[in-house]
MMTF fields as JSON, N, C-alpha, C and O atoms, coordinates in Angstrom:
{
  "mmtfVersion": "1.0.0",
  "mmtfProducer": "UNKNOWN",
  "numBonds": 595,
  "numAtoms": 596,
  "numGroups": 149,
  "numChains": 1,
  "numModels": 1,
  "chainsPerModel": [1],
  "groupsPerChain": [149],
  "chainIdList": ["A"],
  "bondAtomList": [4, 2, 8, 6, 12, 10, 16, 14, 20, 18, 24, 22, 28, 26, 32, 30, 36, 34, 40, 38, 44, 42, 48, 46, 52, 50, 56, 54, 60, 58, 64, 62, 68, 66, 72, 70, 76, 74, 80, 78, 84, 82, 88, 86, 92, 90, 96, 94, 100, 98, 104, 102, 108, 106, 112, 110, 116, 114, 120, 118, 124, 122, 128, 126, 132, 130, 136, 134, 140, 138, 144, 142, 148, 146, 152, 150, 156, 154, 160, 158, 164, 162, 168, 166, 172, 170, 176, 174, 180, 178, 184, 182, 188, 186, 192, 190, 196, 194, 200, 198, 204, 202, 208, 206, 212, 210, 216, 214, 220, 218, 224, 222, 228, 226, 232, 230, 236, 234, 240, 238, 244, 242, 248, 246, 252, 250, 256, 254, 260, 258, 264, 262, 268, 266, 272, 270, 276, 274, 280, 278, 284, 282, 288, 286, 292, 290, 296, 294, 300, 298, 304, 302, 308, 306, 312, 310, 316, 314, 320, 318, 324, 322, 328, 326, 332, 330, 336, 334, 340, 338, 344, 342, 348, 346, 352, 350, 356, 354, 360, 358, 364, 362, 368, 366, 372, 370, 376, 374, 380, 378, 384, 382, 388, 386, 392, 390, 396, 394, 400, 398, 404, 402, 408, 406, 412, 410, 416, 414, 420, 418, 424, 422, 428, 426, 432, 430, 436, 434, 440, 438, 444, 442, 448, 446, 452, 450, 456, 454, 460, 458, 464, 462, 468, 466, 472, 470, 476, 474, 480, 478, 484, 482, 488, 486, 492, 490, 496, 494, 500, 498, 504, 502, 508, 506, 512, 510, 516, 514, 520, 518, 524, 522, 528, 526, 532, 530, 536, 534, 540, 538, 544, 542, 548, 546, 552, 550, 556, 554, 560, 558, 564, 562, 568, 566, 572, 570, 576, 574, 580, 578, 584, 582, 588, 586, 592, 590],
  "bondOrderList": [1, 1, 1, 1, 1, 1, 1, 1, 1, 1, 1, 1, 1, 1, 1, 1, 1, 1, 1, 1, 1, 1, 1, 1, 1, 1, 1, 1, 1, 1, 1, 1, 1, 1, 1, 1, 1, 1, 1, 1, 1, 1, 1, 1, 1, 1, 1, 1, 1, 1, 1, 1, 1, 1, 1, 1, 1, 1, 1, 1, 1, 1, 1, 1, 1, 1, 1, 1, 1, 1, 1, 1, 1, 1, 1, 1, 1, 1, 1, 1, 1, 1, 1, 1, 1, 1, 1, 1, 1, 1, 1, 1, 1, 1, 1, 1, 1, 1, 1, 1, 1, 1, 1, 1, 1, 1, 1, 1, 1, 1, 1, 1, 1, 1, 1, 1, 1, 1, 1, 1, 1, 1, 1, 1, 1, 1, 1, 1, 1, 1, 1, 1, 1, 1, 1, 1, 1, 1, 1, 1, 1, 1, 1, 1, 1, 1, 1, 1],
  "groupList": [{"groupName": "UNK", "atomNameList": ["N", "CA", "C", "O"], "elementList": ["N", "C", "C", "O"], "formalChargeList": [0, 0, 0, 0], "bondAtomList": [1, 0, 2, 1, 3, 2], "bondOrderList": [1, 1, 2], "singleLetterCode": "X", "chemCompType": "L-PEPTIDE LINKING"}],
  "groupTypeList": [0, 0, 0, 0, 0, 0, 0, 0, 0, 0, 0, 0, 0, 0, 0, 0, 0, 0, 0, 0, 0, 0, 0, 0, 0, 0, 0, 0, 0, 0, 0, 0, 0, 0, 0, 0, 0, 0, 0, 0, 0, 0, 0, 0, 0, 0, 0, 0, 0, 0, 0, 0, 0, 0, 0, 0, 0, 0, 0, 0, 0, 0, 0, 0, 0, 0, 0, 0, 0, 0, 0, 0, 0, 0, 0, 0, 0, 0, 0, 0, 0, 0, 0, 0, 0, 0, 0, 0, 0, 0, 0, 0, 0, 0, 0, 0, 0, 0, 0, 0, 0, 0, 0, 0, 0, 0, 0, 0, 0, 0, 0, 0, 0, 0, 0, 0, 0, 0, 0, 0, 0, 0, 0, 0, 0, 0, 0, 0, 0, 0, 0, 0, 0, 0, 0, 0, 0, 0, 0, 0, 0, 0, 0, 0, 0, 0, 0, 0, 0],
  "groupIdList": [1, 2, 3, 4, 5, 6, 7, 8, 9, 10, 11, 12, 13, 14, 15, 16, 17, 18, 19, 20, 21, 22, 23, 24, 25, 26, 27, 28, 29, 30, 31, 32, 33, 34, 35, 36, 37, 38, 39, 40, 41, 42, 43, 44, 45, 46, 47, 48, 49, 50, 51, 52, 53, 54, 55, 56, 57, 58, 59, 60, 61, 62, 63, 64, 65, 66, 67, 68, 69, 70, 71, 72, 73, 74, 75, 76, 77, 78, 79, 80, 81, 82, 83, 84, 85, 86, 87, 88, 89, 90, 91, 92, 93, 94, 95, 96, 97, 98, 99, 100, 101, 102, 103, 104, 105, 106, 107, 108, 109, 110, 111, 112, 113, 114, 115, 116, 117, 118, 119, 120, 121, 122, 123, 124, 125, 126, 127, 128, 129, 130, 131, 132, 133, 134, 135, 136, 137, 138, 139, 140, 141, 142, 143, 144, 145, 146, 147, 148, 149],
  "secStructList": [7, 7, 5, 7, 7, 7, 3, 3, 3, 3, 3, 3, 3, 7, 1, 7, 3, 3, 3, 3, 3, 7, 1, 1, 7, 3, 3, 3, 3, 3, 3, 3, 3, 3, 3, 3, 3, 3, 7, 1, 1, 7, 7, 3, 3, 3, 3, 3, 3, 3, 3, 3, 3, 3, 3, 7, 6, 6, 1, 3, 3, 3, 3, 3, 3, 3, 3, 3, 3, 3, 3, 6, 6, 1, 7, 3, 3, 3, 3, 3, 3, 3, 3, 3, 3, 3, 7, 7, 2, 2, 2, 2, 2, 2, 2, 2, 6, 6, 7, 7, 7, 7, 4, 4, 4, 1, 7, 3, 3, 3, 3, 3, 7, 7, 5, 7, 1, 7, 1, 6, 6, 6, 6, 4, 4, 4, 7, 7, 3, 3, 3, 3, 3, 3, 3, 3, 6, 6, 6, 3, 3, 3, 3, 3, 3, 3, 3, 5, 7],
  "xCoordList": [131.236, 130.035, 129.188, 129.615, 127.903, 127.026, 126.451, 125.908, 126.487, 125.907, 124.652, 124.629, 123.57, 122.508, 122.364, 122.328, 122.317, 122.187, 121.129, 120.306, 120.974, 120.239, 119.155, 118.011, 120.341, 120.31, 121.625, 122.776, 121.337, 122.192, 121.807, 120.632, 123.32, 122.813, 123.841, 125.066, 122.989, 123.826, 123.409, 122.305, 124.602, 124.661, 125.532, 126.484, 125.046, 125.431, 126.293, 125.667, 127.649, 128.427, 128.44, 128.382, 128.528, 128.665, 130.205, 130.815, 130.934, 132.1, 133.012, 132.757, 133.969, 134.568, 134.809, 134.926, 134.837, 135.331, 136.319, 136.215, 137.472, 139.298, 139.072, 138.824, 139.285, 139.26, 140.951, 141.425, 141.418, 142.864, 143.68, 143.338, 144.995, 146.16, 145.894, 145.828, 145.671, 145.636, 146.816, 147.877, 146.596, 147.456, 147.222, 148.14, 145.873, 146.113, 145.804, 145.364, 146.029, 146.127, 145.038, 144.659, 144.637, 144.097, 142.523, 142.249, 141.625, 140.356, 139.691, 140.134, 138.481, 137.698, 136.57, 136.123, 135.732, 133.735, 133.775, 134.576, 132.675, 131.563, 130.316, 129.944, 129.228, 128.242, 127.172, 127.293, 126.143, 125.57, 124.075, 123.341, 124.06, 122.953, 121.632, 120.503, 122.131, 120.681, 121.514, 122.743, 120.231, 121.065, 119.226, 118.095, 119.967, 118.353, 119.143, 120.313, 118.168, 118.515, 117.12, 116.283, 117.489, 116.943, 117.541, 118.643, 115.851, 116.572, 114.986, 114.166, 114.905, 114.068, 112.747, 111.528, 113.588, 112.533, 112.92, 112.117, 114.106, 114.032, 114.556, 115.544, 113.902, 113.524, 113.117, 111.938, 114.195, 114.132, 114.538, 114.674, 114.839, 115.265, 117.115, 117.245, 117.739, 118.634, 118.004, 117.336, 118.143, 117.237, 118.589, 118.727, 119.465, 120.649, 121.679, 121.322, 123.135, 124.009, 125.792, 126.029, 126.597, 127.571, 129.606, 130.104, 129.98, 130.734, 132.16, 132.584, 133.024, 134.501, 135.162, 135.102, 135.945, 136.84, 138.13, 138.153, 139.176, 140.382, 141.536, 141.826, 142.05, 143.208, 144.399, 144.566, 145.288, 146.066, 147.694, 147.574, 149.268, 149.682, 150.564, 151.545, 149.678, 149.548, 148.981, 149.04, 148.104, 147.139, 145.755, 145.479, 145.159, 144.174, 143.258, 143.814, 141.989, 140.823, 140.095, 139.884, 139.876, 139.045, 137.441, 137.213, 136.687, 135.607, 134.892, 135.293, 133.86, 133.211, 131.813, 131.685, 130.691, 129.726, 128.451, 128.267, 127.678, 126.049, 125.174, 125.466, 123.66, 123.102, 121.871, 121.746, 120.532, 119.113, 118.166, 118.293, 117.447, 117.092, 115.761, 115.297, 114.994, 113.788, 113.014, 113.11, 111.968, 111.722, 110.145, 109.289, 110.219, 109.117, 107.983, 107.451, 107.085, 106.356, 106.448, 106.049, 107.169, 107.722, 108.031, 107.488, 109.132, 109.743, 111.304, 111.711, 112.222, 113.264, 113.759, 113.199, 115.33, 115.801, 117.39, 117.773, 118.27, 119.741, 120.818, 120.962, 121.515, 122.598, 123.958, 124.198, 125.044, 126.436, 127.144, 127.001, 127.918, 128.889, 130.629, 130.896, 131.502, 132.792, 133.279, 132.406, 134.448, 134.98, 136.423, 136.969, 137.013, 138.369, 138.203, 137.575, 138.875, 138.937, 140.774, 141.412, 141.157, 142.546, 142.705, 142.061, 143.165, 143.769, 144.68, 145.719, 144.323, 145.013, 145.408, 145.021, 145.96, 146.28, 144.967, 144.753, 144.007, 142.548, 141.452, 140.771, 141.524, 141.409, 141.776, 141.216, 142.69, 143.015, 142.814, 142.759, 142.739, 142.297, 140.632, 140.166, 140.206, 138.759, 138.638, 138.203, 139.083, 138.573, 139.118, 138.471, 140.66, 140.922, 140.053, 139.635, 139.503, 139.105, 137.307, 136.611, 137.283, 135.351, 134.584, 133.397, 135.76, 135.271, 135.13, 135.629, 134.224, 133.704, 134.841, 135.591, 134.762, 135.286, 134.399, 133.284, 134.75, 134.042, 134.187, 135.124, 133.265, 133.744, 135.161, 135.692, 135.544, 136.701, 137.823, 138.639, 137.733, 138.671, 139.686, 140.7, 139.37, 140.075, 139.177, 138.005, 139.69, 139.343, 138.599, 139.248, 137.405, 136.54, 135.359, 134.656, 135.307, 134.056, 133.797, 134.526, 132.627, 131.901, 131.268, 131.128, 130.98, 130.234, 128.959, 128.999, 127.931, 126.821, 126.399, 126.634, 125.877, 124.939, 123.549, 123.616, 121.895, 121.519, 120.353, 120.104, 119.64, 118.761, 117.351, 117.306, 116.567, 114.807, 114.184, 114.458, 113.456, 112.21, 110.932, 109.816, 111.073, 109.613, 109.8, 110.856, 108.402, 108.113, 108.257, 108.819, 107.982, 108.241, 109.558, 109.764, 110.416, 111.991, 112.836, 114.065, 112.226, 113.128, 113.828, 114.263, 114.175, 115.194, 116.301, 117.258, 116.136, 117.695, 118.519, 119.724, 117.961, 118.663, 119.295, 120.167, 119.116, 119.789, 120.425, 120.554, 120.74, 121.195, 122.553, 122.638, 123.639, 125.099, 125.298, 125.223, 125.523, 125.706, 127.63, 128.605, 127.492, 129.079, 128.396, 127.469, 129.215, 129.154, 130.458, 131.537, 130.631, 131.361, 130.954, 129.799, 131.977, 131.764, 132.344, 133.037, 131.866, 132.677, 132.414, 131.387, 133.412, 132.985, 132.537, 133.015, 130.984, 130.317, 130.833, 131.56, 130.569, 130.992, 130.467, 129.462, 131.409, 130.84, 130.216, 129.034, 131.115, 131.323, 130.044, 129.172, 130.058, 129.195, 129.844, 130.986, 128.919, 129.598, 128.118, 127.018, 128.592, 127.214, 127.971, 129.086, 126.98, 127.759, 126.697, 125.62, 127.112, 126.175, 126.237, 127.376, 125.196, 124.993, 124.298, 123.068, 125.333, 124.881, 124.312, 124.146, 124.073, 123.967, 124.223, 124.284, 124.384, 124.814, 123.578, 122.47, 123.787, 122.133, 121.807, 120.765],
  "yCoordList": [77.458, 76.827, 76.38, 75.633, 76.909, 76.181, 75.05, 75.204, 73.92, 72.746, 72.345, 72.892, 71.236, 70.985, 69.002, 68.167, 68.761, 67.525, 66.519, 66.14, 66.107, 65.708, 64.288, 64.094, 63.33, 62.327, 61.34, 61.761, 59.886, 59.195, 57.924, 57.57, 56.857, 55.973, 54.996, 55.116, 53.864, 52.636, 51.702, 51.473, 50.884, 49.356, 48.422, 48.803, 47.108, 45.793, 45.016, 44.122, 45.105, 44.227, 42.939, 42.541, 42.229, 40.824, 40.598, 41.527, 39.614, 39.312, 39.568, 39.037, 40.448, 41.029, 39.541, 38.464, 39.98, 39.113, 39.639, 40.613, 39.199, 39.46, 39.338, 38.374, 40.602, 40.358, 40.193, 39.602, 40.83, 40.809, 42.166, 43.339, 41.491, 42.971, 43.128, 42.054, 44.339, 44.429, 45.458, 45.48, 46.332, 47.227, 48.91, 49.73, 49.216, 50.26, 49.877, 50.812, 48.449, 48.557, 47.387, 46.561, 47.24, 45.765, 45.777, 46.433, 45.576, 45.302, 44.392, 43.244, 44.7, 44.393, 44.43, 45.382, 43.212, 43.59, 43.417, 42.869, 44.025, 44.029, 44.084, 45.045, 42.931, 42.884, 43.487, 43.076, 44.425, 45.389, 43.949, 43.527, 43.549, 42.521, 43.545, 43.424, 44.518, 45.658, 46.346, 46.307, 47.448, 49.047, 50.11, 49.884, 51.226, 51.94, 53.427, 53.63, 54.487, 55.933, 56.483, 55.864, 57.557, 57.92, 59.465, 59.927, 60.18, 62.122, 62.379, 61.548, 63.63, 64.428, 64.191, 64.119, 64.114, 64.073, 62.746, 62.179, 62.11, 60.984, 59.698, 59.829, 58.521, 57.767, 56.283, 56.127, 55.051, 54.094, 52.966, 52.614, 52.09, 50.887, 50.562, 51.141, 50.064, 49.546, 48.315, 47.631, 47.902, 47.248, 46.33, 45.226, 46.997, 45.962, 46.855, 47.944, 46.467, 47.322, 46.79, 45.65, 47.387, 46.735, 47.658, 48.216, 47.582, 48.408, 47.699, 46.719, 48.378, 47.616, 48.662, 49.818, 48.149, 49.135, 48.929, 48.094, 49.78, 49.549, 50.574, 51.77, 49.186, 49.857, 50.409, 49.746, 51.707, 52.015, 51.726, 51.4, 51.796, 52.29, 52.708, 52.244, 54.103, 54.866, 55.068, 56.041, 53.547, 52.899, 54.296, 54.85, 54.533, 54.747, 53.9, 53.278, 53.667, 52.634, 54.123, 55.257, 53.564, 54.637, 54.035, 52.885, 54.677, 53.97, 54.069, 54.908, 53.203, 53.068, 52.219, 51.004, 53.269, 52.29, 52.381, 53.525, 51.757, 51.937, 50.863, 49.789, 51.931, 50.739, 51.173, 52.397, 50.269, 51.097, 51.193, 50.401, 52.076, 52.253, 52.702, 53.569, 51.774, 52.17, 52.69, 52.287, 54.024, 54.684, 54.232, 53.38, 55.031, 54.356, 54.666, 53.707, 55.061, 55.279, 55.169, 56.022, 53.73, 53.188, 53.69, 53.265, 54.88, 55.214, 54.683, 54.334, 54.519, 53.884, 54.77, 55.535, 54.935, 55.597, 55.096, 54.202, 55.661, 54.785, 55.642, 56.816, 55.116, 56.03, 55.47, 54.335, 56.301, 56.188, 57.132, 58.353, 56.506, 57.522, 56.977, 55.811, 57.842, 57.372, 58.185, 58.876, 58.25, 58.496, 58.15, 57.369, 58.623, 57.711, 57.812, 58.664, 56.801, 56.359, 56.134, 55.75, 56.619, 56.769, 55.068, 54.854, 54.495, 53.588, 53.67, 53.012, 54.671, 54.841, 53.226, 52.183, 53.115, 52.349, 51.942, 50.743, 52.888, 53.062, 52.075, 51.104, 52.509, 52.086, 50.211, 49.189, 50.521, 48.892, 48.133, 46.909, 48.815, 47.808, 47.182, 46.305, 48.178, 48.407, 46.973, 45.937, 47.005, 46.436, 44.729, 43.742, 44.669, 43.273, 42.902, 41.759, 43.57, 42.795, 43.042, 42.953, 43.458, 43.627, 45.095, 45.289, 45.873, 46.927, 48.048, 48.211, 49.086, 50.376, 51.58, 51.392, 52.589, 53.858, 54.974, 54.811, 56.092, 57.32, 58.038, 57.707, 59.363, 59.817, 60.92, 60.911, 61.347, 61.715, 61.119, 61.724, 59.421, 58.537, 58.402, 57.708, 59.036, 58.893, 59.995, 60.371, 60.111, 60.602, 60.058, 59.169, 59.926, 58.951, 59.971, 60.378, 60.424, 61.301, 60.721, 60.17, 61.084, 60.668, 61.922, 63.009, 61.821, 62.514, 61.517, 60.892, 61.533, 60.944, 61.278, 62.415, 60.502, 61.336, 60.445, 59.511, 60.879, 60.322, 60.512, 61.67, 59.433, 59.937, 59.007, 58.068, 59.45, 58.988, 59.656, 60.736, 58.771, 59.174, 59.4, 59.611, 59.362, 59.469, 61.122, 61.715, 61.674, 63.185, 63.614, 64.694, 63.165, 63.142, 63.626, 64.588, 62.965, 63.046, 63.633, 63.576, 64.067, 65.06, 65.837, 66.311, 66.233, 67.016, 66.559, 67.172, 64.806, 64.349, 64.348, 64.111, 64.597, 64.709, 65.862, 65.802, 66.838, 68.142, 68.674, 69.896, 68.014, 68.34, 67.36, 66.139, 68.417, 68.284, 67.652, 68.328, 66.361, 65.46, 65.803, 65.975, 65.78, 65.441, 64.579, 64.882, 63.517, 62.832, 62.243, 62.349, 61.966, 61.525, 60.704, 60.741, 59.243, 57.725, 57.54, 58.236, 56.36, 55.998, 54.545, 54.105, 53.69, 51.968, 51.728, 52.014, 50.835, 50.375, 48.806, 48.384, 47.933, 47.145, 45.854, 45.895, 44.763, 43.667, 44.043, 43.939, 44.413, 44.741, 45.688, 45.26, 47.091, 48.164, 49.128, 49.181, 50.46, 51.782, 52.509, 51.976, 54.092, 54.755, 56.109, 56.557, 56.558, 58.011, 58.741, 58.264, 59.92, 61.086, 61.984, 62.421, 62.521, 63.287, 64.345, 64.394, 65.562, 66.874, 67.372, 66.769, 68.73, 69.091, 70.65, 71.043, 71.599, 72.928, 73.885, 73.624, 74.849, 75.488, 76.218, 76.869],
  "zCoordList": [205.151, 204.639, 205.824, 206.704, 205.784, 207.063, 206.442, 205.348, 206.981, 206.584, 207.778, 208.88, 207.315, 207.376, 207.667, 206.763, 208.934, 208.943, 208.269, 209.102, 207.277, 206.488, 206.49, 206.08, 207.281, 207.2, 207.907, 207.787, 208.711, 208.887, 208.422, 208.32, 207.986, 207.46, 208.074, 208.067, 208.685, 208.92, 208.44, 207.947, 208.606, 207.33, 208.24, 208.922, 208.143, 208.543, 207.618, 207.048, 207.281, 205.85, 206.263, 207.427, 205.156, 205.291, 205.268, 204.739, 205.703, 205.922, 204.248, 203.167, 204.554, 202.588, 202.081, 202.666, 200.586, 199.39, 199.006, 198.259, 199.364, 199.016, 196.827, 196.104, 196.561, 195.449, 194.86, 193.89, 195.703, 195.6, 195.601, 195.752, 195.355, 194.943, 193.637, 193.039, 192.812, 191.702, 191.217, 191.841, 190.058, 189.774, 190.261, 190.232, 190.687, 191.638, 193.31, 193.978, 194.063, 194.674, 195.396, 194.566, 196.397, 197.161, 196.981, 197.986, 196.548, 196.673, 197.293, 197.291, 197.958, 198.64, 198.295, 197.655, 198.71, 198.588, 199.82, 200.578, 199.961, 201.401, 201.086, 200.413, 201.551, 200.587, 201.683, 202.837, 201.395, 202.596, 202.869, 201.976, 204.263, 204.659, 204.869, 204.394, 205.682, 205.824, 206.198, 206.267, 206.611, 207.093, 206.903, 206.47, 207.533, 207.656, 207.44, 207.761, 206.779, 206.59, 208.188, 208.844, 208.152, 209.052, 209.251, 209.546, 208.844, 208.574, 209.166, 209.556, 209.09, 209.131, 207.957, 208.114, 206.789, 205.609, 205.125, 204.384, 205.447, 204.585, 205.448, 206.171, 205.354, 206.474, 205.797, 205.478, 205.543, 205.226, 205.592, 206.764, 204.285, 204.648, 203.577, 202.498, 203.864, 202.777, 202.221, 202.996, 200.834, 200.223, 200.179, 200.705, 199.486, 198.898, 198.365, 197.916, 198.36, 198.402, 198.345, 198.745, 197.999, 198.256, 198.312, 197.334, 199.057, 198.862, 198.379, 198.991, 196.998, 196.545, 197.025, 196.607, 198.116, 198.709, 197.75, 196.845, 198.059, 197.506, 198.17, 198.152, 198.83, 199.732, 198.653, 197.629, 198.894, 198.419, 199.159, 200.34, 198.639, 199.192, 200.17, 200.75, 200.177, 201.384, 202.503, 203.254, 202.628, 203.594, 203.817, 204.881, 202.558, 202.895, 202.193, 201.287, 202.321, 201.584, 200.726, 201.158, 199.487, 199.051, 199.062, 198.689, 199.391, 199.496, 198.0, 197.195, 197.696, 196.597, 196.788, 196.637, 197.197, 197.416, 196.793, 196.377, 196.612, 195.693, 196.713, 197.24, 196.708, 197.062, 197.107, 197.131, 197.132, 196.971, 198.491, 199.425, 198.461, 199.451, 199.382, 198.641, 200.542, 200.253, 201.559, 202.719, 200.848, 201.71, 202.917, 202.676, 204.01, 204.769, 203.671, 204.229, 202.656, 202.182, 200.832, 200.04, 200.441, 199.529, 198.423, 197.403, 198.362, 197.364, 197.174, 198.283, 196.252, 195.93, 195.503, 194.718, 196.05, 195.937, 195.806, 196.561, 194.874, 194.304, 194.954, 194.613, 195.813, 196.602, 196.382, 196.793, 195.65, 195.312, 195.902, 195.829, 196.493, 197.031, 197.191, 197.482, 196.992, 196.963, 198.131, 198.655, 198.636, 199.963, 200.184, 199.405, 201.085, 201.782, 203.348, 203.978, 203.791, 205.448, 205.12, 204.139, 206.564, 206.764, 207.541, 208.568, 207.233, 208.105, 209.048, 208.999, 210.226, 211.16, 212.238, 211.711, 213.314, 214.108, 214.659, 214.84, 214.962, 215.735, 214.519, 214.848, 213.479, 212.207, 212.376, 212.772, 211.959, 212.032, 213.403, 213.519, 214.155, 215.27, 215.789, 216.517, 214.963, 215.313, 214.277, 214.78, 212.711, 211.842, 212.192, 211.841, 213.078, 213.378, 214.409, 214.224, 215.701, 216.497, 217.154, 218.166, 215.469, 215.083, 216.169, 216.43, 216.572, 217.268, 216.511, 215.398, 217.31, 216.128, 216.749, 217.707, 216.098, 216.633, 216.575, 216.079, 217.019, 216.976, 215.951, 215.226, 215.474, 214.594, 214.816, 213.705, 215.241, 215.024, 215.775, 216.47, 215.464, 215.552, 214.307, 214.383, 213.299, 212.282, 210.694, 210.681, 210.157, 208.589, 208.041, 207.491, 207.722, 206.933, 206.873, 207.798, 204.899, 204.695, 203.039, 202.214, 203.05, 201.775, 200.837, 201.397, 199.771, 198.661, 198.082, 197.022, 198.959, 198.676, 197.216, 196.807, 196.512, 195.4, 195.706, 196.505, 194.828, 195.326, 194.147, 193.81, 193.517, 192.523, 192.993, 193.787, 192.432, 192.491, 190.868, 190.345, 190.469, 189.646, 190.75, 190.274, 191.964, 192.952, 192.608, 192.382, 192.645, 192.508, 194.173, 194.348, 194.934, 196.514, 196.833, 197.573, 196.279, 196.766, 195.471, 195.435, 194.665, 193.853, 193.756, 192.707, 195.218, 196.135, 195.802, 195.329, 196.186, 196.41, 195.02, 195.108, 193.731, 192.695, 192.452, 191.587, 192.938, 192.666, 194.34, 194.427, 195.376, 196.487, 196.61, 196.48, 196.929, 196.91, 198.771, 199.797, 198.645, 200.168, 200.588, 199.857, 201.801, 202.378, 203.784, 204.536, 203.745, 204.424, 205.897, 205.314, 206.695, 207.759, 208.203, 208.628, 208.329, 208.936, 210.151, 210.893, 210.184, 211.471, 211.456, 210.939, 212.069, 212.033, 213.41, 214.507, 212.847, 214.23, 214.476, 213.577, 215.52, 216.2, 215.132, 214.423, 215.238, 214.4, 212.843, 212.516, 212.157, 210.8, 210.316, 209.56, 210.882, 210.149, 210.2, 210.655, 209.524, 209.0, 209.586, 209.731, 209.889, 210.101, 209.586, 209.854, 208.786, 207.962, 208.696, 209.053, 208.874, 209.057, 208.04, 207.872, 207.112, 206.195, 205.927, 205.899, 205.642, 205.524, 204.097, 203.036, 204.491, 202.997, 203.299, 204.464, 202.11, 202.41, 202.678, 202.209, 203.347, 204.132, 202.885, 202.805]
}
């Protein structure tokens, strides 16, 4: 598959909300403070957002995130995406002592979806995202996001 760099997106979390151990496993909030997209064609702001992680396990986090985003030429746009990050050693160390890693420091990819009523960006409703993270320094995430050529 040739893929198409589309877009990158970073986000600033606010310190998690321990929701607890449950019955499939540990949950987490992370409530998104800001964050910015930044592509070729698509180029914003994070409005508001929030991600419920949920550790399994088998120490991976599955990711689970939504959040809106608004564009430099004020269109709004609703971005969900689910994912897993491996909790490697690199992983956990980054996340105890507020440091980032690289991207192929570990496993961490996403399935963006992405909808608009703007006639502008009507693309993003019918275009299939894969995404790859990585944790930045002092509690953020920066995905880089493709799409298929």
């Amino acid at each position: 598959m040739q893929l198409i760099h589309e877009f990158t997106i970073r986000a600033n979390l606010y310190e998690p909300n321990p929701v607890g151990a449950g019955p499939i496993g540990t949950r987490m909030h992370y409530g998104i403070a800001n964050g910015t997209v930044e592509g070729e064609r698509l180029n914003g702001e994070v409005l508001s957002g929030g991600e419920w992680a949920l550790i399994d396990a088998q120490g991976c986090l599955r990711v689970d995130v939504r959040m809106q985003v608004k564009t430099h030429d004020d269109a709004h746009i609703y971005v969900q995406y689910v994912g897993l990050l491996g909790l490697n050693d690199t992983v956990q160390n980054a996340l105890e002592n507020g440091l980032g890693t690289e991207f192929d420091d570990q496993d961490f990819y996403t399935n963006p979806r992405l909808e608009t009523g703007d006639e502008r960006y009507s693309w993003v409703n019918s275009t299939f995202f894969i995404g790859e993270g990585r944790l930045l320094p002092n509690a953020g995430v920066e995905y880089r996001v493709w799409r298929p050529a």
